[in-house]
PDB file of C-alpha atoms and ligand atoms in Angstrom:
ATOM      1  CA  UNK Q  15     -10.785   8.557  51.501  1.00 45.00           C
ATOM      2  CA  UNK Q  16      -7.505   8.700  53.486  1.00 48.00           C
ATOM      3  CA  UNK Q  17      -5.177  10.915  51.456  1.00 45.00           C
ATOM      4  CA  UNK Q  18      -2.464   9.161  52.708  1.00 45.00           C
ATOM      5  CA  UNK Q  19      -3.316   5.461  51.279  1.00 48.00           C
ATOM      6  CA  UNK Q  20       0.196   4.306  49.636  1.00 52.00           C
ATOM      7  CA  UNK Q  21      -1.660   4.540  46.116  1.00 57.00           C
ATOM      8  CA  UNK Q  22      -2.168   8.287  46.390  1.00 55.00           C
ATOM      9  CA  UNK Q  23       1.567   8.651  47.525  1.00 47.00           C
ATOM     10  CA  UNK Q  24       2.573   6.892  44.722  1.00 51.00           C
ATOM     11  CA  UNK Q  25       0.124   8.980  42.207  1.00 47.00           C
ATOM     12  CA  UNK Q  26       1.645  11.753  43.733  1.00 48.00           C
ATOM     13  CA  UNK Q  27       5.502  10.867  43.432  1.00 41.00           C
ATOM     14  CA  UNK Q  28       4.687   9.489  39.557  1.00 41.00           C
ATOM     15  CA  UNK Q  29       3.392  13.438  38.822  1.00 42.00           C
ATOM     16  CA  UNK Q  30       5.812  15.033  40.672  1.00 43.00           C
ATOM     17  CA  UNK Q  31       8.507  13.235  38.551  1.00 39.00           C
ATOM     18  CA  UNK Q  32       7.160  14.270  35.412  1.00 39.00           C
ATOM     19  CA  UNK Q  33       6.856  17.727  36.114  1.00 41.00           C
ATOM     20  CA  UNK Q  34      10.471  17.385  36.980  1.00 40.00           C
ATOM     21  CA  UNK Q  35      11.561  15.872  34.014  1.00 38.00           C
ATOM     22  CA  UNK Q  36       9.789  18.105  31.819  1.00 37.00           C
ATOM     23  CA  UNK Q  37      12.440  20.134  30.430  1.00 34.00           C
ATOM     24  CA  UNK Q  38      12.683  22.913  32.443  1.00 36.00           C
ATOM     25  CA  UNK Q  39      14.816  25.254  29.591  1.00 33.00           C
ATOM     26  CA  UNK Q  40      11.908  25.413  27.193  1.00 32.00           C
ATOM     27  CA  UNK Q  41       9.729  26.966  29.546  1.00 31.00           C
ATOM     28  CA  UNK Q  42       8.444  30.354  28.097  1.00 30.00           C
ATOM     29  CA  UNK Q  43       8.452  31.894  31.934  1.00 28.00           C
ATOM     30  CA  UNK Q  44      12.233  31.040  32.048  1.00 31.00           C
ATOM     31  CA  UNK Q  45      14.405  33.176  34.594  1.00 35.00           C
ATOM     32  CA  UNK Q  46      17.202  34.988  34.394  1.00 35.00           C
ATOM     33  CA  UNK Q  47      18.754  32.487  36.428  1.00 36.00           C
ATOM     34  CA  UNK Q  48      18.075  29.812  34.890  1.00 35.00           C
ATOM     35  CA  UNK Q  49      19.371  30.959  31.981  1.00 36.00           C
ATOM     36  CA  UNK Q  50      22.741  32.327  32.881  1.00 37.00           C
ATOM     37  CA  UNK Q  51      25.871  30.004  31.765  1.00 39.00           C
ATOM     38  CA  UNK Q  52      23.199  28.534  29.314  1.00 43.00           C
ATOM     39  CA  UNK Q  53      25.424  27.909  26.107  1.00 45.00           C
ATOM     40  CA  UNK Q  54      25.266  25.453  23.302  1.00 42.00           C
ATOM     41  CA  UNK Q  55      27.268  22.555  22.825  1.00 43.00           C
ATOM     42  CA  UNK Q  56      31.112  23.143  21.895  1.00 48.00           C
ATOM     43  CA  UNK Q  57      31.702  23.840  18.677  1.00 51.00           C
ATOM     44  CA  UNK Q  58      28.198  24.360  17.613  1.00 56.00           C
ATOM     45  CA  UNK Q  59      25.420  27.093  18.636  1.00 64.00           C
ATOM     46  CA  UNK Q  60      21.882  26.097  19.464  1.00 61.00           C
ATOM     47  CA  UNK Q  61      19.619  26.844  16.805  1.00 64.00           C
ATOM     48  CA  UNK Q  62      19.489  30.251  16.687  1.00 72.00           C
ATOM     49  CA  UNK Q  63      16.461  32.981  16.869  1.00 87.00           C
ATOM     50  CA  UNK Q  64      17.550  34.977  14.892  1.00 83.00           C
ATOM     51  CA  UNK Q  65      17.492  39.341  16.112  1.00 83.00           C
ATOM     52  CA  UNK Q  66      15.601  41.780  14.608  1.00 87.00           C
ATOM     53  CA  UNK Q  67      15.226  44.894  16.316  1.00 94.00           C
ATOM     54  CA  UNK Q  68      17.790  46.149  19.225  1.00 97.00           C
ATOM     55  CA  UNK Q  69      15.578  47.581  21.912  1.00 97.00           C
ATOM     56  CA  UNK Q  70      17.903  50.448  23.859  1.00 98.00           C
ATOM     57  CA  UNK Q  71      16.244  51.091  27.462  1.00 97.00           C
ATOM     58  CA  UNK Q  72      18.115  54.339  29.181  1.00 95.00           C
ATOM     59  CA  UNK Q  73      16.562  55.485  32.225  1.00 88.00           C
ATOM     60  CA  UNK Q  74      13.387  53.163  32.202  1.00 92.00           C
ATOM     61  CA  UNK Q  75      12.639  54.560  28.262  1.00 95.00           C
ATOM     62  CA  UNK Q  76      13.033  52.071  26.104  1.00 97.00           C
ATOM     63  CA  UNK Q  77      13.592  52.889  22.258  1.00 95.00           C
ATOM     64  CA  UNK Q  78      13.500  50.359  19.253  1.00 96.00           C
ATOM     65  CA  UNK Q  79      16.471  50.718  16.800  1.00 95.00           C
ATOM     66  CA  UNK Q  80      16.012  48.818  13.496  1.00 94.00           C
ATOM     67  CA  UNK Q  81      18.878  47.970  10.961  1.00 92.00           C
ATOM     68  CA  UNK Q  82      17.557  50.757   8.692  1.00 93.00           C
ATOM     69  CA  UNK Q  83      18.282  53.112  11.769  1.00 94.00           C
ATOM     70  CA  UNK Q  84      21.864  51.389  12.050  1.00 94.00           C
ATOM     71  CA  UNK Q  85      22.693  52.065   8.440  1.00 92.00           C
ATOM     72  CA  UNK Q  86      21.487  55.407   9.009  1.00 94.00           C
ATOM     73  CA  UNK Q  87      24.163  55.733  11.465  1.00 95.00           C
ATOM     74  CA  UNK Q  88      28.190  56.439  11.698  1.00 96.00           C
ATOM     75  CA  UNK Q  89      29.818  53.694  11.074  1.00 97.00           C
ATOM     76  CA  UNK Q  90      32.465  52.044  12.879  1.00 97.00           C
ATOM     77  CA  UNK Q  91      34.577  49.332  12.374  1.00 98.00           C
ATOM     78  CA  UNK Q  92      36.633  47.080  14.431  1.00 98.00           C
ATOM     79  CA  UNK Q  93      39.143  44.639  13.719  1.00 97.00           C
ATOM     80  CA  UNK Q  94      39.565  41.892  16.319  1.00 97.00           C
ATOM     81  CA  UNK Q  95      41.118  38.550  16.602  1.00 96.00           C
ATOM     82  CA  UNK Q  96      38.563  36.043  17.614  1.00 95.00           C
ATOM     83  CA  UNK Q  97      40.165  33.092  19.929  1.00 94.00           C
ATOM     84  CA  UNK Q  98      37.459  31.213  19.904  1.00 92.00           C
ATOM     85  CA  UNK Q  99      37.754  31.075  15.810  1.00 91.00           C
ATOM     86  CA  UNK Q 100      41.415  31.462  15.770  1.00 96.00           C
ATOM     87  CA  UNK Q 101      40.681  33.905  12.847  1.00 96.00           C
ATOM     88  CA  UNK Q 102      41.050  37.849  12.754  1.00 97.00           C
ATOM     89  CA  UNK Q 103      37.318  39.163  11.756  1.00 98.00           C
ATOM     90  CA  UNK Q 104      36.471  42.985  10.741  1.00 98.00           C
ATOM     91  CA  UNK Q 105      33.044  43.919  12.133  1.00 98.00           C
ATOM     92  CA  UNK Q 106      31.276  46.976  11.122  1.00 98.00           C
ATOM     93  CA  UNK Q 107      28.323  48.253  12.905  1.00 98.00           C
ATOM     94  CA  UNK Q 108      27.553  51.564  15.871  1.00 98.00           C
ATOM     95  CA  UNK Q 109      29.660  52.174  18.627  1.00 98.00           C
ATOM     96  CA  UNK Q 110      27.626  51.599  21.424  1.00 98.00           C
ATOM     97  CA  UNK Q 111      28.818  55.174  22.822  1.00 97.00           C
ATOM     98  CA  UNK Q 112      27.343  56.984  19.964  1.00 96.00           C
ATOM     99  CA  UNK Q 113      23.800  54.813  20.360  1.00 95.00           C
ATOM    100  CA  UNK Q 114      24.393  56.485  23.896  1.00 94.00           C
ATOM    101  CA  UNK Q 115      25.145  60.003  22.699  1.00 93.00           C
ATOM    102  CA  UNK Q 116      22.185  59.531  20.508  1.00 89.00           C
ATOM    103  CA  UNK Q 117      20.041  58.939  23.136  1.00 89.00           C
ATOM    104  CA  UNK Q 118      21.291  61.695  26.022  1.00 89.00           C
ATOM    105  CA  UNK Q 119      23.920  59.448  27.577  1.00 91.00           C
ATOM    106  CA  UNK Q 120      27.894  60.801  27.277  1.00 92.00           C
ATOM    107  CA  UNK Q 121      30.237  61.298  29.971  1.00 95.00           C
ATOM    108  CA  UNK Q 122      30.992  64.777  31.376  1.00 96.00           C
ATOM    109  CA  UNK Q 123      31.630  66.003  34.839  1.00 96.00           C
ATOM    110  CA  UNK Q 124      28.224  66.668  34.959  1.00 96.00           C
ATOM    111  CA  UNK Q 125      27.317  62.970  33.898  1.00 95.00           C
ATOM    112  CA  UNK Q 126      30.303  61.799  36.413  1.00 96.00           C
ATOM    113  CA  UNK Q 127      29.564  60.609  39.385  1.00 95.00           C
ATOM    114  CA  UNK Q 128      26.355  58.743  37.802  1.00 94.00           C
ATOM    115  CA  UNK Q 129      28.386  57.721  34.861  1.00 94.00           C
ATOM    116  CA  UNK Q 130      31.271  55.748  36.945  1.00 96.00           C
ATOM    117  CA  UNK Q 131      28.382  53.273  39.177  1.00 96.00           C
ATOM    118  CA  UNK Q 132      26.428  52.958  36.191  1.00 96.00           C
ATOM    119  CA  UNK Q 133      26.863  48.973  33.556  1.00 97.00           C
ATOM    120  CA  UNK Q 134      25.155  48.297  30.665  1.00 98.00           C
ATOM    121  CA  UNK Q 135      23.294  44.575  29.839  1.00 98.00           C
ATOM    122  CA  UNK Q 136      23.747  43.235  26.659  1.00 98.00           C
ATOM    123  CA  UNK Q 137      20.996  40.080  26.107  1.00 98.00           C
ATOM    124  CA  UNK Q 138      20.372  37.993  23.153  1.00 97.00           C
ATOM    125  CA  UNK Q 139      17.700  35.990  21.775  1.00 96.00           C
ATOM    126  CA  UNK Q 140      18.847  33.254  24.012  1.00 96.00           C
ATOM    127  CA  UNK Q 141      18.640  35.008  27.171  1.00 96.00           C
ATOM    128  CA  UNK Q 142      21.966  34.783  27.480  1.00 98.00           C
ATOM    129  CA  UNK Q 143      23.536  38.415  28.608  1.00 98.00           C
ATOM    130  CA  UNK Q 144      26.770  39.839  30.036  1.00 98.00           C
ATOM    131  CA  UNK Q 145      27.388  43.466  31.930  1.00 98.00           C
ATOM    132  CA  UNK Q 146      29.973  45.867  30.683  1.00 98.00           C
ATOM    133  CA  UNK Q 147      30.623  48.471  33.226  1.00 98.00           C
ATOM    134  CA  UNK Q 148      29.555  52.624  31.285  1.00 97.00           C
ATOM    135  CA  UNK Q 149      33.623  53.109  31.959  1.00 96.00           C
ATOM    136  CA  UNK Q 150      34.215  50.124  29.562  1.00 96.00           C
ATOM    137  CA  UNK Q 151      32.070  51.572  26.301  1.00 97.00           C
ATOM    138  CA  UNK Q 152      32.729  55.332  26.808  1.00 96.00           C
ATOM    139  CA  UNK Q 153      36.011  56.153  24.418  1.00 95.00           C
ATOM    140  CA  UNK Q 154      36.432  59.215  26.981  1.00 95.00           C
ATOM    141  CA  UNK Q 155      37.405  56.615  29.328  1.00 96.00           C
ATOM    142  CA  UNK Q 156      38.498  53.310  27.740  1.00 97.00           C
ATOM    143  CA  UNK Q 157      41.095  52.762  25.182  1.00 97.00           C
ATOM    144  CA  UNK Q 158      38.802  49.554  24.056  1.00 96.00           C
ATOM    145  CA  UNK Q 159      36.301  49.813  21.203  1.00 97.00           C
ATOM    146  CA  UNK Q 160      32.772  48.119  21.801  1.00 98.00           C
ATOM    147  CA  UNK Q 161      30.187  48.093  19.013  1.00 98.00           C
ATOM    148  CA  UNK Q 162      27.105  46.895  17.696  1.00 98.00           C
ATOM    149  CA  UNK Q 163      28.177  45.071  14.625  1.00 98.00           C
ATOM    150  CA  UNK Q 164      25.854  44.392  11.449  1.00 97.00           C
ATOM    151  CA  UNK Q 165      28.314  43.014   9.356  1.00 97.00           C
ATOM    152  CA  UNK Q 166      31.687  41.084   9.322  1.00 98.00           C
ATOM    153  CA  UNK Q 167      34.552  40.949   7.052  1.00 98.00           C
ATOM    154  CA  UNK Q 168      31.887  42.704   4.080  1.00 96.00           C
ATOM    155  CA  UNK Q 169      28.922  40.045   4.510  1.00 97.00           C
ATOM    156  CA  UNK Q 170      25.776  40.115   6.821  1.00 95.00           C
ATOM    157  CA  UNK Q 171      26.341  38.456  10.166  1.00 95.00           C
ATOM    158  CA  UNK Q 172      24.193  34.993   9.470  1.00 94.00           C
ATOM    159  CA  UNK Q 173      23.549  32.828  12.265  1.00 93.00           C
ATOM    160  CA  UNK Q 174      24.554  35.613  14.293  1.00 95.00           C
ATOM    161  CA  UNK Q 175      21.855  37.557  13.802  1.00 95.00           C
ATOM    162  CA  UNK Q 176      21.348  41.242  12.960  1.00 95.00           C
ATOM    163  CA  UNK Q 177      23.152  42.309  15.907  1.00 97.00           C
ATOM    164  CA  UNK Q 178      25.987  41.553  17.377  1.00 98.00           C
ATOM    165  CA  UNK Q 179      27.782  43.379  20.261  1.00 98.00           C
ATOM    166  CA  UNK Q 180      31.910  43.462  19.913  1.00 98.00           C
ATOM    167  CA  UNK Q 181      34.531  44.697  21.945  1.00 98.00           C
ATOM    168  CA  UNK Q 182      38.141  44.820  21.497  1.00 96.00           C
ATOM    169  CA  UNK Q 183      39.652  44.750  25.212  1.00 95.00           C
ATOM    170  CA  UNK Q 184      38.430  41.669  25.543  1.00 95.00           C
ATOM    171  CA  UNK Q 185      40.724  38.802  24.962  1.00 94.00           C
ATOM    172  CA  UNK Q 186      38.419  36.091  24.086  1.00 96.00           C
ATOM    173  CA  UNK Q 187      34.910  36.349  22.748  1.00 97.00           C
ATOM    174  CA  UNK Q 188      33.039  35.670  26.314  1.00 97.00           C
ATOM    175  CA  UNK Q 189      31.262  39.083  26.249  1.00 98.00           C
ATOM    176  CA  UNK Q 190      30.308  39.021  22.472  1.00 98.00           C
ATOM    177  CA  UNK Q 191      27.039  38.889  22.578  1.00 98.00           C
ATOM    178  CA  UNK Q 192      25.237  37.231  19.539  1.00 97.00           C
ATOM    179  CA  UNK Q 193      21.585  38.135  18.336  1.00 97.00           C
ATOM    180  CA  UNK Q 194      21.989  41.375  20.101  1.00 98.00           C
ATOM    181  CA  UNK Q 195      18.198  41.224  21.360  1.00 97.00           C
ATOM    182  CA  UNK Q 196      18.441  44.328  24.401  1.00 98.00           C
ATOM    183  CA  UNK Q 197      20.973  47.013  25.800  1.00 98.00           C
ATOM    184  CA  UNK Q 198      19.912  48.278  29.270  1.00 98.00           C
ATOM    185  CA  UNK Q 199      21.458  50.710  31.519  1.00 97.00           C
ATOM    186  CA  UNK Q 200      21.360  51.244  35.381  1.00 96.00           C
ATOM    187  CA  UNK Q 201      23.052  52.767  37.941  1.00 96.00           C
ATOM    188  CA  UNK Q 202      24.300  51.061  40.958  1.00 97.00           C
ATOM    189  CA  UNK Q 203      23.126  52.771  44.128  1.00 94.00           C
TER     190      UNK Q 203
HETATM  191  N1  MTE C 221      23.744  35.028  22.369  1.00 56.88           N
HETATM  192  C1  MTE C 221      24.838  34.393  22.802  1.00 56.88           C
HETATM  193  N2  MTE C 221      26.037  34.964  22.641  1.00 56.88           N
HETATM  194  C2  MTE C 221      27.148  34.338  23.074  1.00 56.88           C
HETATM  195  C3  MTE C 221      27.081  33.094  23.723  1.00 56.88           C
HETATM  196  C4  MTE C 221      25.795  32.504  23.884  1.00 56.88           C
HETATM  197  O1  MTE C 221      25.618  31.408  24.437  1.00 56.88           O
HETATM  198  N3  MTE C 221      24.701  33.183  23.394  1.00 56.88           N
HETATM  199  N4  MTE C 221      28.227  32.467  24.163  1.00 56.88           N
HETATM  200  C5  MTE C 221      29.420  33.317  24.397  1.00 56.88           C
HETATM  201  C6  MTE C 221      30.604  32.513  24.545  1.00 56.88           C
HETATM  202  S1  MTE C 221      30.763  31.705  26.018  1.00 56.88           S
HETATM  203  C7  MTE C 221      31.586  32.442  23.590  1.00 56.88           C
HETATM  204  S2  MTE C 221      33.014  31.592  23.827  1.00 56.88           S
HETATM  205  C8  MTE C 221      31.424  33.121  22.308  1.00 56.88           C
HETATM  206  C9  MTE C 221      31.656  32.133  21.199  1.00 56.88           C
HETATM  207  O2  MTE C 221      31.318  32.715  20.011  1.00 56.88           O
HETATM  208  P1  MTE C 221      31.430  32.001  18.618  1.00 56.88           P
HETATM  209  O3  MTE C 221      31.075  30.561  18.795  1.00 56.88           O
HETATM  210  O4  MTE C 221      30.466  32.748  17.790  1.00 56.88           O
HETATM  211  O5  MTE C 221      32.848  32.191  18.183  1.00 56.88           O
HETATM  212  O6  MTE C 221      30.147  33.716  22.137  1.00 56.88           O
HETATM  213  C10 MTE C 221      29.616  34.343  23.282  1.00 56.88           C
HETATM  214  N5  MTE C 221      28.360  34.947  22.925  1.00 56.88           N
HETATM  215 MO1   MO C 222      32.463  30.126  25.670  1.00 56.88          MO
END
């Protein structure tokens, strides 16, 4: 049969239309890129899944942190005016640089030269995720505060999940990252 016959080119047009239309967000082998700038409609969040565990990866080791681990904890707490609310919010929760500490990571001189070329990615359950720079969540460094919150203003965090990462130099909430699903750091060659 001639695969060119104008009913074969039409078959083929008809399938390659679906499989475009098919939305392409659902798809479990979604990329990064796809996913990045992702974000639900104004006002209101896509349903959320909600986060369970925080999984902390340092040097290619990746550890599992629970909320019973978090409670377990220092706690710290940070109050912050949310822009995006237009209400001021107290979050309680880990500083990220003590999940750090607790894991080998602090800045020293010895820690330096790594420490300064080295970010940290916070991902939720959406995929959605944002870099801080190591200068950013070390208090040796940074006058800002940025924690892992489990709580706000005395109540869990709800749709927001278990987790949700906070920082206080930033003025508006663009790198608070809800459902806290991962925290990765890597060094920048
Ligand atoms: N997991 C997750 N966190 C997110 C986002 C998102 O799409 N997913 N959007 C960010 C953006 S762009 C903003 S403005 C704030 C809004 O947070 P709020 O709606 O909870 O106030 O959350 C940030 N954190
Ligand atoms: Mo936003």
């Amino acid at each position: 049969m001639n695969p060119f016959a104008p009913r074969q080119i039409k078959l083929a047009l008809l399938v390659a239309l679906l499989a475009s239309t098919a939305c392409p967000h659902q798809a479990l082998g979604q990329t990064e890129s796809q996913a990045v700038g992702q974000s639900a409609a104004p006002g209101r969040h896509a349903p959320p899944q909600r986060s369970g565990v925080l999984t902390l990866t340092l040097n290619g080791v990746s550890r599992q942190i629970s909320p019973p681990d978090f409670a377990s904890m220092p706690q710290s707490t940070l109050k912050v005016h949310n822009t995006h609310s237009g209400r001021d919010e107290v979050y309680t929760g880990v500083a990220v640089s003590d999940l750090l500490r607790a894991s080998g990571l602090t800045f020293s001189p010895e820690t330096q030269s790594t420490f300064l070329r080295s970010y940290m990615r916070a991902q939720g359950t959406d995929f959605y995720f944002v870099l801080y720079s190591a200068s950013e969540i070390s208090p040796d460094l940074n006058t800002a505060s940025v924690i892992v919150a489990t709580r706000v203003d005395g109540h869990d965090l709800g749709d927001d999940g278990a987790f949700k990462l906070v920082s206080s130099g930033d003025k508006r909430p663009l790198r608070w990252v809800r459902n806290l699903l991962s925290l990765t750091l890597a060094t920048v060659n």
